[in-house]
Amino acid sequence: GAGVSQSPRYKVAKRGQDVALRCDPISGHVSLFWYQQALGQGPEFLTYFQNEAQLDKSGLPSDRFFAERPEGSVSTLKIQRTQQEDSAVYLCASSLYAGDEQYFGPGTRLTVT
Amino acid sequence: AQTVTQSQPEMSVQEAETVTLSCTYDTSENNYYLFWYKQPPSRQMILVIRQEAYKQQNATENRFSVNFQKAAKSFSLKISDSQLGDTAMYFCAFMKPGSGNYKLTFGKGTLLTVNP
């Protein structure tokens, strides 16, 4: 079956612009995670959804970051007023249930100029 | 908070040989999961192997096996009969289940190059 997909794959934004990153999880997967991966680093947790409920957003670096999953499937990560330090690869992962194997998407590489 | 340390930023191995990647972690929890993920140059992260802390037996998946030393908080990955397709970044990761959040905490990764 189809895996986790993310769009766009690449995004270039000028400093101060707003961006929206989309994640399509594997159909039927209850849990959805967003991670941020800086160059040469391991991914770092941003936020976690179980169905449409955002159960943990402790990893969001500032109030410029906002995530939603209104119908419990597709999720959007929005970054307002982008800054250069937001440049990273944003990874989405889904799992059938909490604690199960997380399947990762290909990521969106965001470059803020 | 849990931390995961991978002390080898880069490693290389000849094709068909065996290589071991190191990982240590710090936690006060007794029940947790440990993972090794592989991230090839295309960047899609793939699960290689998983170990539940309550299991004494080391996990094995074909050419991949782990050496889990709970008391030492060590979780190394052994790749036997290395293949060119094993070239990738390898990340060790920790999860604390049952906490209401099943996030993964990753190390910084080890870049493994398999040479022909």
PDB file of C-alpha atoms in Angstrom:
ATOM      1  CA  GLY A   1       0.000   0.000   0.000  1.00  0.00           C
ATOM      2  CA  ALA A   2       0.959   3.664  -0.177  1.00  0.00           C
ATOM      3  CA  GLY A   3       3.359   4.961   2.397  1.00  0.00           C
ATOM      4  CA  VAL A   4       3.465   8.318   4.152  1.00  0.00           C
ATOM      5  CA  SER A   5       3.600  11.165   1.680  1.00  0.00           C
ATOM      6  CA  GLN A   6       4.604  14.766   2.237  1.00  0.00           C
ATOM      7  CA  SER A   7       4.285  17.864   0.122  1.00  0.00           C
ATOM      8  CA  PRO A   8       5.961  19.896  -1.052  1.00  0.00           C
ATOM      9  CA  ARG A   9       9.251  18.013  -1.086  1.00  0.00           C
ATOM     10  CA  TYR A  10      11.186  21.268  -1.257  1.00  0.00           C
ATOM     11  CA  LYS A  11      10.166  24.735  -0.180  1.00  0.00           C
ATOM     12  CA  VAL A  12      12.113  27.967  -0.380  1.00  0.00           C
ATOM     13  CA  ALA A  13      10.677  30.841   1.612  1.00  0.00           C
ATOM     14  CA  LYS A  14      11.831  34.353   2.172  1.00  0.00           C
ATOM     15  CA  ARG A  15      12.302  35.373   5.765  1.00  0.00           C
ATOM     16  CA  GLY A  16       9.001  36.521   7.170  1.00  0.00           C
ATOM     17  CA  GLN A  17       6.798  34.440   4.874  1.00  0.00           C
ATOM     18  CA  ASP A  18       4.303  31.875   6.122  1.00  0.00           C
ATOM     19  CA  VAL A  19       4.573  28.263   4.962  1.00  0.00           C
ATOM     20  CA  ALA A  20       2.330  25.196   5.189  1.00  0.00           C
ATOM     21  CA  LEU A  21       3.665  21.669   5.021  1.00  0.00           C
ATOM     22  CA  ARG A  22       1.343  18.754   4.370  1.00  0.00           C
ATOM     23  CA  CYS A  23       1.488  15.161   5.564  1.00  0.00           C
ATOM     24  CA  ASP A  24      -0.668  12.302   4.281  1.00  0.00           C
ATOM     25  CA  PRO A  25      -0.274   9.371   6.686  1.00  0.00           C
ATOM     26  CA  ILE A  26      -0.877   5.741   5.888  1.00  0.00           C
ATOM     27  CA  SER A  27      -4.614   5.154   5.746  1.00  0.00           C
ATOM     28  CA  GLY A  28      -5.999   4.001   9.089  1.00  0.00           C
ATOM     29  CA  HIS A  29      -3.009   5.077  11.126  1.00  0.00           C
ATOM     30  CA  VAL A  30      -4.157   6.631  14.364  1.00  0.00           C
ATOM     31  CA  SER A  31      -0.932   8.274  15.502  1.00  0.00           C
ATOM     32  CA  LEU A  32       0.899  11.011  13.639  1.00  0.00           C
ATOM     33  CA  PHE A  33       4.160  12.717  14.537  1.00  0.00           C
ATOM     34  CA  TRP A  34       6.112  15.696  13.235  1.00  0.00           C
ATOM     35  CA  TYR A  35       9.888  15.893  13.612  1.00  0.00           C
ATOM     36  CA  GLN A  36      12.416  18.555  12.643  1.00  0.00           C
ATOM     37  CA  GLN A  37      15.803  17.445  11.326  1.00  0.00           C
ATOM     38  CA  ALA A  38      18.556  20.045  11.096  1.00  0.00           C
ATOM     39  CA  LEU A  39      21.483  19.375   8.791  1.00  0.00           C
ATOM     40  CA  GLY A  40      23.754  16.681  10.185  1.00  0.00           C
ATOM     41  CA  GLN A  41      21.528  16.012  13.187  1.00  0.00           C
ATOM     42  CA  GLY A  42      19.010  13.440  14.259  1.00  0.00           C
ATOM     43  CA  PRO A  43      15.305  14.253  14.043  1.00  0.00           C
ATOM     44  CA  GLU A  44      13.790  16.119  16.966  1.00  0.00           C
ATOM     45  CA  PHE A  45      10.191  15.741  18.073  1.00  0.00           C
ATOM     46  CA  LEU A  46       7.804  18.602  17.402  1.00  0.00           C
ATOM     47  CA  THR A  47       4.262  17.386  18.029  1.00  0.00           C
ATOM     48  CA  TYR A  48       2.031  14.301  18.253  1.00  0.00           C
ATOM     49  CA  PHE A  49      -1.574  13.575  17.293  1.00  0.00           C
ATOM     50  CA  GLN A  50      -3.822  10.709  18.156  1.00  0.00           C
ATOM     51  CA  ASN A  51      -6.635  10.896  15.630  1.00  0.00           C
ATOM     52  CA  GLU A  52      -7.569  14.594  15.559  1.00  0.00           C
ATOM     53  CA  ALA A  53      -6.386  15.313  19.093  1.00  0.00           C
ATOM     54  CA  GLN A  54      -3.033  17.003  19.516  1.00  0.00           C
ATOM     55  CA  LEU A  55      -1.789  15.262  22.634  1.00  0.00           C
ATOM     56  CA  ASP A  56       1.666  16.801  22.837  1.00  0.00           C
ATOM     57  CA  LYS A  57       3.066  19.953  21.294  1.00  0.00           C
ATOM     58  CA  SER A  58       5.942  20.385  23.695  1.00  0.00           C
ATOM     59  CA  GLY A  59       8.551  20.204  20.928  1.00  0.00           C
ATOM     60  CA  LEU A  60       7.255  23.139  18.907  1.00  0.00           C
ATOM     61  CA  PRO A  61      10.086  25.686  19.135  1.00  0.00           C
ATOM     62  CA  SER A  62       7.945  28.810  19.235  1.00  0.00           C
ATOM     63  CA  ASP A  63       4.391  30.069  18.895  1.00  0.00           C
ATOM     64  CA  ARG A  64       5.115  30.631  15.221  1.00  0.00           C
ATOM     65  CA  PHE A  65       4.706  26.881  14.743  1.00  0.00           C
ATOM     66  CA  PHE A  66       1.230  25.439  14.554  1.00  0.00           C
ATOM     67  CA  ALA A  67      -0.005  21.963  13.583  1.00  0.00           C
ATOM     68  CA  GLU A  68      -3.450  20.546  12.961  1.00  0.00           C
ATOM     69  CA  ARG A  69      -5.121  17.303  11.951  1.00  0.00           C
ATOM     70  CA  PRO A  70      -8.784  18.275  11.819  1.00  0.00           C
ATOM     71  CA  GLU A  71     -10.291  15.037  10.502  1.00  0.00           C
ATOM     72  CA  GLY A  72      -7.808  12.631  11.974  1.00  0.00           C
ATOM     73  CA  SER A  73      -5.951  11.873   8.759  1.00  0.00           C
ATOM     74  CA  VAL A  74      -4.100  14.597   6.808  1.00  0.00           C
ATOM     75  CA  SER A  75      -2.002  16.934   8.918  1.00  0.00           C
ATOM     76  CA  THR A  76      -0.591  20.363   8.221  1.00  0.00           C
ATOM     77  CA  LEU A  77       2.371  21.999   9.920  1.00  0.00           C
ATOM     78  CA  LYS A  78       2.287  25.763   9.568  1.00  0.00           C
ATOM     79  CA  ILE A  79       5.167  28.087  10.270  1.00  0.00           C
ATOM     80  CA  GLN A  80       4.414  31.787  10.460  1.00  0.00           C
ATOM     81  CA  ARG A  81       6.946  34.552   9.833  1.00  0.00           C
ATOM     82  CA  THR A  82       9.704  32.101   8.935  1.00  0.00           C
ATOM     83  CA  GLN A  83      13.213  32.712  10.242  1.00  0.00           C
ATOM     84  CA  GLN A  84      16.543  31.381   8.972  1.00  0.00           C
ATOM     85  CA  GLU A  85      16.804  29.041  11.939  1.00  0.00           C
ATOM     86  CA  ASP A  86      13.631  27.303  10.695  1.00  0.00           C
ATOM     87  CA  SER A  87      15.617  25.884   7.755  1.00  0.00           C
ATOM     88  CA  ALA A  88      15.530  22.109   8.172  1.00  0.00           C
ATOM     89  CA  VAL A  89      13.910  18.949   6.902  1.00  0.00           C
ATOM     90  CA  TYR A  90      10.478  18.396   8.403  1.00  0.00           C
ATOM     91  CA  LEU A  91       9.585  14.730   8.753  1.00  0.00           C
ATOM     92  CA  CYS A  92       6.151  13.282   9.292  1.00  0.00           C
ATOM     93  CA  ALA A  93       5.616   9.780  10.659  1.00  0.00           C
ATOM     94  CA  SER A  94       2.500   7.715  11.302  1.00  0.00           C
ATOM     95  CA  SER A  95       1.805   4.530  13.206  1.00  0.00           C
ATOM     96  CA  LEU A  96      -1.190   2.207  13.358  1.00  0.00           C
ATOM     97  CA  TYR A  97      -1.481   2.737  17.084  1.00  0.00           C
ATOM     98  CA  ALA A  98       0.568   4.486  19.745  1.00  0.00           C
ATOM     99  CA  GLY A  99       3.775   2.578  20.426  1.00  0.00           C
ATOM    100  CA  ASP A 100       3.748   0.740  17.114  1.00  0.00           C
ATOM    101  CA  GLU A 101       6.406   1.134  14.426  1.00  0.00           C
ATOM    102  CA  GLN A 102       6.530   4.649  13.043  1.00  0.00           C
ATOM    103  CA  TYR A 103       6.592   4.925   9.262  1.00  0.00           C
ATOM    104  CA  PHE A 104       8.294   8.031   7.971  1.00  0.00           C
ATOM    105  CA  GLY A 105       7.597  10.177   4.954  1.00  0.00           C
ATOM    106  CA  PRO A 106      10.322  11.518   2.655  1.00  0.00           C
ATOM    107  CA  GLY A 107      10.312  14.893   4.395  1.00  0.00           C
ATOM    108  CA  THR A 108       9.987  18.485   3.278  1.00  0.00           C
ATOM    109  CA  ARG A 109      13.237  20.416   3.006  1.00  0.00           C
ATOM    110  CA  LEU A 110      12.543  24.010   3.999  1.00  0.00           C
ATOM    111  CA  THR A 111      15.094  26.668   3.158  1.00  0.00           C
ATOM    112  CA  VAL A 112      14.534  30.172   4.490  1.00  0.00           C
ATOM    113  CA  THR A 113      16.521  32.851   2.674  1.00  0.00           C
TER     114      THR A 113
ATOM    115  CA  ALA B   1      14.610  13.594  29.971  1.00  0.00           C
ATOM    116  CA  GLN B   2      16.082  10.789  27.968  1.00  0.00           C
ATOM    117  CA  THR B   3      19.240  11.252  25.920  1.00  0.00           C
ATOM    118  CA  VAL B   4      20.714   9.077  23.205  1.00  0.00           C
ATOM    119  CA  THR B   5      24.399   9.220  22.297  1.00  0.00           C
ATOM    120  CA  GLN B   6      26.062   7.881  19.178  1.00  0.00           C
ATOM    121  CA  SER B   7      29.790   8.424  19.547  1.00  0.00           C
ATOM    122  CA  GLN B   8      30.796   7.459  16.006  1.00  0.00           C
ATOM    123  CA  PRO B   9      29.917  10.203  13.507  1.00  0.00           C
ATOM    124  CA  GLU B  10      31.260   8.159  10.588  1.00  0.00           C
ATOM    125  CA  MET B  11      32.283   4.584   9.928  1.00  0.00           C
ATOM    126  CA  SER B  12      33.276   2.580   6.906  1.00  0.00           C
ATOM    127  CA  VAL B  13      33.398  -1.112   6.154  1.00  0.00           C
ATOM    128  CA  GLN B  14      34.328  -3.322   3.249  1.00  0.00           C
ATOM    129  CA  GLU B  15      31.588  -5.158   1.441  1.00  0.00           C
ATOM    130  CA  ALA B  16      30.842  -8.586   2.990  1.00  0.00           C
ATOM    131  CA  GLU B  17      32.500  -7.668   6.289  1.00  0.00           C
ATOM    132  CA  THR B  18      30.883  -7.059   9.662  1.00  0.00           C
ATOM    133  CA  VAL B  19      30.520  -3.690  11.366  1.00  0.00           C
ATOM    134  CA  THR B  20      29.174  -2.615  14.753  1.00  0.00           C
ATOM    135  CA  LEU B  21      27.592   0.761  15.450  1.00  0.00           C
ATOM    136  CA  SER B  22      27.499   2.007  19.038  1.00  0.00           C
ATOM    137  CA  CYS B  23      24.698   3.649  20.980  1.00  0.00           C
ATOM    138  CA  THR B  24      24.318   4.534  24.632  1.00  0.00           C
ATOM    139  CA  TYR B  25      21.337   6.114  26.308  1.00  0.00           C
ATOM    140  CA  ASP B  26      20.398   7.642  29.602  1.00  0.00           C
ATOM    141  CA  THR B  27      17.067   7.019  31.293  1.00  0.00           C
ATOM    142  CA  SER B  28      15.606   6.351  34.699  1.00  0.00           C
ATOM    143  CA  GLU B  29      12.788   4.310  33.176  1.00  0.00           C
ATOM    144  CA  ASN B  30      12.571   0.547  33.403  1.00  0.00           C
ATOM    145  CA  ASN B  31      10.178  -0.060  30.529  1.00  0.00           C
ATOM    146  CA  TYR B  32      11.114   1.366  27.156  1.00  0.00           C
ATOM    147  CA  TYR B  33      11.787   0.522  23.530  1.00  0.00           C
ATOM    148  CA  LEU B  34      14.970   1.001  21.544  1.00  0.00           C
ATOM    149  CA  PHE B  35      15.237   1.253  17.792  1.00  0.00           C
ATOM    150  CA  TRP B  36      17.739   1.481  14.989  1.00  0.00           C
ATOM    151  CA  TYR B  37      16.587   3.445  11.969  1.00  0.00           C
ATOM    152  CA  LYS B  38      18.308   3.683   8.605  1.00  0.00           C
ATOM    153  CA  GLN B  39      18.160   6.833   6.490  1.00  0.00           C
ATOM    154  CA  PRO B  40      19.559   6.324   2.970  1.00  0.00           C
ATOM    155  CA  PRO B  41      20.559   9.308   0.865  1.00  0.00           C
ATOM    156  CA  SER B  42      16.944   9.607  -0.401  1.00  0.00           C
ATOM    157  CA  ARG B  43      16.084  10.514   3.235  1.00  0.00           C
ATOM    158  CA  GLN B  44      13.181   8.101   3.819  1.00  0.00           C
ATOM    159  CA  MET B  45      13.727   6.780   7.338  1.00  0.00           C
ATOM    160  CA  ILE B  46      13.268   3.015   7.620  1.00  0.00           C
ATOM    161  CA  LEU B  47      13.054   0.895  10.760  1.00  0.00           C
ATOM    162  CA  VAL B  48      15.874  -1.651  10.932  1.00  0.00           C
ATOM    163  CA  ILE B  49      15.302  -3.318  14.262  1.00  0.00           C
ATOM    164  CA  ARG B  50      13.431  -2.870  17.543  1.00  0.00           C
ATOM    165  CA  GLN B  51      14.133  -4.068  21.078  1.00  0.00           C
ATOM    166  CA  GLU B  52      11.807  -4.043  24.071  1.00  0.00           C
ATOM    167  CA  ALA B  53      13.727  -3.416  27.286  1.00  0.00           C
ATOM    168  CA  TYR B  54      11.890  -6.154  29.176  1.00  0.00           C
ATOM    169  CA  LYS B  55      13.123  -8.779  26.740  1.00  0.00           C
ATOM    170  CA  GLN B  56      16.476 -10.300  27.616  1.00  0.00           C
ATOM    171  CA  GLN B  57      16.947 -11.873  24.212  1.00  0.00           C
ATOM    172  CA  ASN B  58      18.672  -9.653  21.672  1.00  0.00           C
ATOM    173  CA  ALA B  59      16.605  -8.811  18.605  1.00  0.00           C
ATOM    174  CA  THR B  60      17.690 -10.112  15.202  1.00  0.00           C
ATOM    175  CA  GLU B  61      16.482  -9.275  11.695  1.00  0.00           C
ATOM    176  CA  ASN B  62      18.332 -11.192   8.998  1.00  0.00           C
ATOM    177  CA  ARG B  63      21.822  -9.618   8.783  1.00  0.00           C
ATOM    178  CA  PHE B  64      21.080  -7.109  11.528  1.00  0.00           C
ATOM    179  CA  SER B  65      21.355  -7.887  15.219  1.00  0.00           C
ATOM    180  CA  VAL B  66      21.690  -5.905  18.415  1.00  0.00           C
ATOM    181  CA  ASN B  67      23.692  -6.262  21.588  1.00  0.00           C
ATOM    182  CA  PHE B  68      21.427  -4.875  24.296  1.00  0.00           C
ATOM    183  CA  GLN B  69      23.097  -4.347  27.644  1.00  0.00           C
ATOM    184  CA  LYS B  70      20.406  -2.895  29.913  1.00  0.00           C
ATOM    185  CA  ALA B  71      22.570  -2.321  32.969  1.00  0.00           C
ATOM    186  CA  ALA B  72      25.191  -0.538  30.904  1.00  0.00           C
ATOM    187  CA  LYS B  73      22.490   1.306  28.919  1.00  0.00           C
ATOM    188  CA  SER B  74      24.127   0.231  25.702  1.00  0.00           C
ATOM    189  CA  PHE B  75      22.430  -0.777  22.446  1.00  0.00           C
ATOM    190  CA  SER B  76      24.806  -1.548  19.583  1.00  0.00           C
ATOM    191  CA  LEU B  77      23.872  -2.650  16.068  1.00  0.00           C
ATOM    192  CA  LYS B  78      25.819  -5.334  14.259  1.00  0.00           C
ATOM    193  CA  ILE B  79      25.551  -5.588  10.487  1.00  0.00           C
ATOM    194  CA  SER B  80      26.879  -8.835   9.060  1.00  0.00           C
ATOM    195  CA  ASP B  81      27.851  -9.452   5.435  1.00  0.00           C
ATOM    196  CA  SER B  82      27.670  -5.724   4.683  1.00  0.00           C
ATOM    197  CA  GLN B  83      26.178  -4.769   1.335  1.00  0.00           C
ATOM    198  CA  LEU B  84      26.550  -1.607  -0.731  1.00  0.00           C
ATOM    199  CA  GLY B  85      22.875  -0.864  -0.077  1.00  0.00           C
ATOM    200  CA  ASP B  86      23.621  -0.610   3.636  1.00  0.00           C
ATOM    201  CA  THR B  87      25.320   2.734   3.011  1.00  0.00           C
ATOM    202  CA  ALA B  88      23.222   5.230   4.963  1.00  0.00           C
ATOM    203  CA  MET B  89      22.875   7.272   8.134  1.00  0.00           C
ATOM    204  CA  TYR B  90      21.939   5.078  11.062  1.00  0.00           C
ATOM    205  CA  PHE B  91      20.050   6.528  14.003  1.00  0.00           C
ATOM    206  CA  CYS B  92      19.549   4.982  17.396  1.00  0.00           C
ATOM    207  CA  ALA B  93      16.269   5.991  19.033  1.00  0.00           C
ATOM    208  CA  PHE B  94      14.468   5.646  22.367  1.00  0.00           C
ATOM    209  CA  MET B  95      10.767   5.510  23.168  1.00  0.00           C
ATOM    210  CA  LYS B  96       9.036   5.462  26.539  1.00  0.00           C
ATOM    211  CA  PRO B  97       5.704   3.688  25.976  1.00  0.00           C
ATOM    212  CA  GLY B  98       2.631   4.276  28.067  1.00  0.00           C
ATOM    213  CA  SER B  99       3.495   7.871  28.792  1.00  0.00           C
ATOM    214  CA  GLY B 100       0.727   9.307  26.631  1.00  0.00           C
ATOM    215  CA  ASN B 101       3.288  10.328  24.053  1.00  0.00           C
ATOM    216  CA  TYR B 102       5.136   7.825  21.943  1.00  0.00           C
ATOM    217  CA  LYS B 103       7.710  10.174  20.513  1.00  0.00           C
ATOM    218  CA  LEU B 104      11.106   8.951  19.449  1.00  0.00           C
ATOM    219  CA  THR B 105      14.262  10.517  20.884  1.00  0.00           C
ATOM    220  CA  PHE B 106      17.087  10.143  18.385  1.00  0.00           C
ATOM    221  CA  GLY B 107      20.855  10.223  18.578  1.00  0.00           C
ATOM    222  CA  LYS B 108      22.861  12.326  16.155  1.00  0.00           C
ATOM    223  CA  GLY B 109      23.481   9.412  13.844  1.00  0.00           C
ATOM    224  CA  THR B 110      26.376   7.461  12.358  1.00  0.00           C
ATOM    225  CA  LEU B 111      27.151   7.713   8.661  1.00  0.00           C
ATOM    226  CA  LEU B 112      28.060   4.232   7.457  1.00  0.00           C
ATOM    227  CA  THR B 113      29.793   3.782   4.121  1.00  0.00           C
ATOM    228  CA  VAL B 114      30.148   0.323   2.633  1.00  0.00           C
ATOM    229  CA  ASN B 115      33.060   0.174   0.218  1.00  0.00           C
ATOM    230  CA  PRO B 116      33.221  -2.259  -2.706  1.00  0.00           C
TER     231      PRO B 116
END
